[in-house]
C-alpha atoms as a printed R data frame, in Angstrom:
    type eleno elety resid chain resno       x       y       z
1   ATOM     1    CA   MET     A     1  -7.008  -4.826 -17.235
2   ATOM     2    CA   PRO     A     2  -5.399  -4.573 -13.769
3   ATOM     3    CA   PRO     A     3  -2.597  -2.083 -13.151
4   ATOM     4    CA   THR     A     4   0.995  -3.237 -13.316
5   ATOM     5    CA   PRO     A     5   2.191  -4.505  -9.926
6   ATOM     6    CA   PRO     A     6   5.087  -2.777  -8.191
7   ATOM     7    CA   PRO     A     7   8.531  -4.091  -9.111
8   ATOM     8    CA   GLN     A     8   9.838  -6.924  -6.958
9   ATOM     9    CA   ASN     A     9  13.605  -6.703  -7.080
10  ATOM    10    CA   PRO     A    10  15.064  -9.459  -4.837
11  ATOM    11    CA   GLY     A    11  18.115  -7.319  -4.021
12  ATOM    12    CA   SER     A    12  16.195  -4.169  -3.066
13  ATOM    13    CA   PRO     A    13  15.324  -2.710   0.338
14  ATOM    14    CA   GLN     A    14  11.702  -3.599  -0.505
15  ATOM    15    CA   ASN     A    15  12.535  -7.284   0.065
16  ATOM    16    CA   PRO     A    16  13.799  -7.532   3.668
17  ATOM    17    CA   ARG     A    17  13.977 -11.341   3.513
18  ATOM    18    CA   ASN     A    18  16.888 -11.260   1.067
19  ATOM    19    CA   PRO     A    19  20.225 -11.717   2.903
20  ATOM    20    CA   GLN     A    20  21.888  -9.252   0.513
21  ATOM    21    CA   ASP     A    21  19.701  -6.478   1.991
22  ATOM    22    CA   ARG     A    22  21.645  -6.661   5.261
23  ATOM    23    CA   ARG     A    23  24.778  -5.282   3.605
24  ATOM    24    CA   SER     A    24  25.819  -1.712   4.307
25  ATOM    25    CA   PRO     A    25  25.429   0.677   1.376
26  ATOM    26    CA   GLN     A    26  28.661   1.468  -0.449
27  ATOM    27    CA   SER     A    27  28.142   5.211  -0.953
28  ATOM    28    CA   PRO     A    28  26.234   8.114   0.639
29  ATOM    29    CA   GLU     A    29  23.929   8.155  -2.385
30  ATOM    30    CA   ALA     A    30  23.213   4.433  -1.949
31  ATOM    31    CA   ALA     A    31  22.503   5.053   1.748
32  ATOM    32    CA   ARG     A    32  19.989   7.781   0.850
33  ATOM    33    CA   ARG     A    33  18.279   5.523  -1.723
34  ATOM    34    CA   ALA     A    34  18.044   2.745   0.891
35  ATOM    35    CA   GLU     A    35  16.046   5.078   3.150
36  ATOM    36    CA   ASP     A    36  13.640   6.256   0.438
37  ATOM    37    CA   PRO     A    37  10.162   4.708   0.651
38  ATOM    38    CA   PRO     A    38   9.060   2.509  -2.257
39  ATOM    39    CA   ALA     A    39   7.290   4.296  -5.129
40  ATOM    40    CA   SER     A    40   4.412   1.849  -4.794
41  ATOM    41    CA   CYS     A    41   3.451  -0.976  -2.499
42  ATOM    42    CA   LEU     A    42   1.406  -4.165  -2.778
43  ATOM    43    CA   ALA     A    43  -1.651  -4.301  -0.485
44  ATOM    44    CA   LEU     A    44  -3.490  -7.596  -0.011
45  ATOM    45    CA   CYS     A    45  -7.167  -7.073   0.834
46  ATOM    46    CA   SER     A    46  -9.212  -9.586   2.827
47  ATOM    47    CA   HIS     A    47 -12.325  -9.379   0.603
48  ATOM    48    CA   THR     A    48 -13.413  -8.896  -3.016
49  ATOM    49    CA   HIS     A    49 -14.196  -5.205  -2.470
50  ATOM    50    CA   LEU     A    50 -13.853  -2.521   0.195
51  ATOM    51    CA   PHE     A    51 -16.384  -1.799   2.948
52  ATOM    52    CA   PRO     A    52 -16.048  -0.613   6.576
53  ATOM    53    CA   GLY     A    53 -13.999  -3.098   8.577
54  ATOM    54    CA   VAL     A    54 -12.096  -4.654   5.650
55  ATOM    55    CA   ARG     A    55  -8.383  -5.047   6.248
56  ATOM    56    CA   CYS     A    56  -5.573  -4.610   3.755
57  ATOM    57    CA   ARG     A    57  -1.970  -5.574   4.487
58  ATOM    58    CA   LEU     A    58   0.756  -3.394   3.005
59  ATOM    59    CA   GLN     A    59   3.703  -5.522   1.946
60  ATOM    60    CA   GLY     A    60   7.239  -4.565   1.004
61  ATOM    61    CA   LEU     A    61   7.530  -1.402   3.084
62  ATOM    62    CA   HIS     A    62  11.163  -0.654   3.875
63  ATOM    63    CA   ARG     A    63  10.407   0.572   7.414
64  ATOM    64    CA   PRO     A    64   6.964  -0.777   8.377
65  ATOM    65    CA   LYS     A    65   7.193   0.214  12.068
66  ATOM    66    CA   ALA     A    66   7.989   3.843  11.185
67  ATOM    67    CA   PHE     A    67   5.239   3.862   8.530
68  ATOM    68    CA   ALA     A    68   2.629   2.499  10.975
69  ATOM    69    CA   THR     A    69   3.528   5.278  13.422
70  ATOM    70    CA   ALA     A    70   3.783   8.137  10.911
71  ATOM    71    CA   PRO     A    71   2.283   7.166   7.532
72  ATOM    72    CA   GLU     A    72   3.192   9.091   4.412
73  ATOM    73    CA   PRO     A    73   1.340   9.349   1.096
74  ATOM    74    CA   LEU     A    74   1.887   6.214  -0.947
75  ATOM    75    CA   ASP     A    75   0.748   4.702  -4.247
76  ATOM    76    CA   LEU     A    76  -0.699   1.228  -3.738
77  ATOM    77    CA   TYR     A    77  -1.529  -1.774  -5.861
78  ATOM    78    CA   LEU     A    78  -4.554  -3.415  -4.189
79  ATOM    79    CA   ARG     A    79  -4.973  -7.152  -4.731
80  ATOM    80    CA   PHE     A    80  -8.443  -8.376  -3.717
81  ATOM    81    CA   SER     A    81  -9.335 -11.893  -2.525
82  ATOM    82    CA   ASP     A    82 -10.945 -12.753  -5.896
83  ATOM    83    CA   GLY     A    83  -7.637 -12.104  -7.692
84  ATOM    84    CA   THR     A    84  -8.624  -8.744  -9.180
85  ATOM    85    CA   ALA     A    85  -6.557  -5.616  -8.626
86  ATOM    86    CA   ALA     A    86  -6.841  -1.847  -8.596
87  ATOM    87    CA   ALA     A    87  -4.524   1.106  -8.311
88  ATOM    88    CA   ALA     A    88  -4.989   3.169  -5.151
89  ATOM    89    CA   GLU     A    89  -3.483   6.101  -3.326
90  ATOM    90    CA   LEU     A    90  -3.039   6.434   0.424
91  ATOM    91    CA   ARG     A    91  -3.336  10.094   1.401
92  ATOM    92    CA   THR     A    92  -2.315  11.561   4.730
93  ATOM    93    CA   GLY     A    93  -2.875  14.918   6.351
94  ATOM    94    CA   THR     A    94  -5.728  15.888   8.644
95  ATOM    95    CA   ALA     A    95  -7.164  12.416   7.953
96  ATOM    96    CA   THR     A    96  -5.775   9.300   6.326
97  ATOM    97    CA   THR     A    97  -7.775   8.171   3.299
98  ATOM    98    CA   LEU     A    98  -7.516   5.518   0.610
99  ATOM    99    CA   THR     A    99  -8.653   6.476  -2.917
100 ATOM   100    CA   VAL     A   100  -9.209   3.459  -5.170
101 ATOM   101    CA   ALA     A   101  -9.429   3.620  -8.963
102 ATOM   102    CA   ALA     A   102 -12.496   2.282 -10.771
103 ATOM   103    CA   HIS     A   103 -12.234  -1.457 -11.357
104 ATOM   104    CA   THR     A   104 -14.345  -4.580 -11.918
105 ATOM   105    CA   THR     A   105 -14.633  -7.558  -9.560
106 ATOM   106    CA   ALA     A   106 -14.062 -11.111 -10.805
107 ATOM   107    CA   ALA     A   107 -17.870 -11.573 -10.725
108 ATOM   108    CA   GLY     A   108 -18.172  -8.724 -13.235
109 ATOM   109    CA   THR     A   109 -19.429  -6.011 -10.876
110 ATOM   110    CA   PRO     A   110 -18.108  -2.605 -11.958
111 ATOM   111    CA   LEU     A   111 -17.012  -0.366  -9.074
112 ATOM   112    CA   ASP     A   112 -16.547   3.382  -9.493
113 ATOM   113    CA   GLU     A   113 -13.587   5.278  -8.092
114 ATOM   114    CA   SER     A   114 -14.062   5.644  -4.349
115 ATOM   115    CA   THR     A   115 -12.402   7.153  -1.299
116 ATOM   116    CA   TRP     A   116 -12.435   5.515   2.121
117 ATOM   117    CA   SER     A   117 -11.290   6.701   5.525
118 ATOM   118    CA   VAL     A   118  -8.597   4.609   7.162
119 ATOM   119    CA   LYS     A   119  -9.773   4.033  10.723
120 ATOM   120    CA   GLY     A   120  -6.815   1.986  11.881
121 ATOM   121    CA   MET     A   121  -3.217   1.218  11.073
122 ATOM   122    CA   ALA     A   122  -1.237  -1.431  12.949
123 ATOM   123    CA   LEU     A   123   2.099  -3.165  12.619
124 ATOM   124    CA   GLN     A   124   1.643  -6.907  11.977
125 ATOM   125    CA   GLN     A   125   5.113  -8.509  11.891
126 ATOM   126    CA   ASP     A   126   6.818  -6.904   8.870
127 ATOM   127    CA   GLU     A   127   3.585  -5.601   7.318
128 ATOM   128    CA   VAL     A   128   1.246  -2.714   8.085
129 ATOM   129    CA   GLU     A   129  -2.447  -3.578   8.316
130 ATOM   130    CA   LEU     A   130  -4.970  -0.912   7.333
131 ATOM   131    CA   THR     A   131  -8.523  -1.128   8.630
132 ATOM   132    CA   ILE     A   132 -10.972   0.586   6.286
133 ATOM   133    CA   GLY     A   133 -13.530   2.990   7.725
134 ATOM   134    CA   ALA     A   134 -16.473   4.783   6.141
135 ATOM   135    CA   ARG     A   135 -16.719   5.709   2.496
136 ATOM   136    CA   SER     A   136 -15.875   9.383   1.995
137 ATOM   137    CA   PRO     A   137 -16.740  11.863  -0.718
138 ATOM   138    CA   LEU     A   138 -14.084  11.977  -3.424
139 ATOM   139    CA   PRO     A   139 -11.535  14.763  -2.875
140 ATOM   140    CA   PRO     A   140 -11.497  17.581  -5.436
141 ATOM   141    CA   PRO     A   141  -9.253  16.870  -8.454
142 ATOM   142    CA   GLY     A   142  -5.675  18.007  -7.945
143 ATOM   143    CA   THR     A   143  -5.839  17.804  -4.140
144 ATOM   144    CA   PRO     A   144  -2.346  16.943  -2.855
145 ATOM   145    CA   GLY     A   145  -1.911  13.684  -0.930
């Protein structure tokens, strides 16, 4: 069973196409919330599984240009080209990595949890495109992102 996708609230800062999002916040607290990154983000992947060179587009980032320049740890909901999905975590630090939960492709192939280096990150209109690098060893449990 795929993970639950991130919420899509049409009036939230996660949906920049909504005209209501252009309004100024009413309070300092609302202004702070408007600057907070989303708790999770949808990432559309170009293939049915990850391998070096695959690209995933992060959608719904509040400030994609800033994120592409200085990424921060982020929970992701990966949607693959075959319609399957998996939870993932983008980790930053000395290297940027993507850890993907175990999942099964639409063809029935089970895939274990895996960690991949992110070899590129580029702004593509209002999305950030990740280019996947080599598969990495899994980080030790409890390693901060």
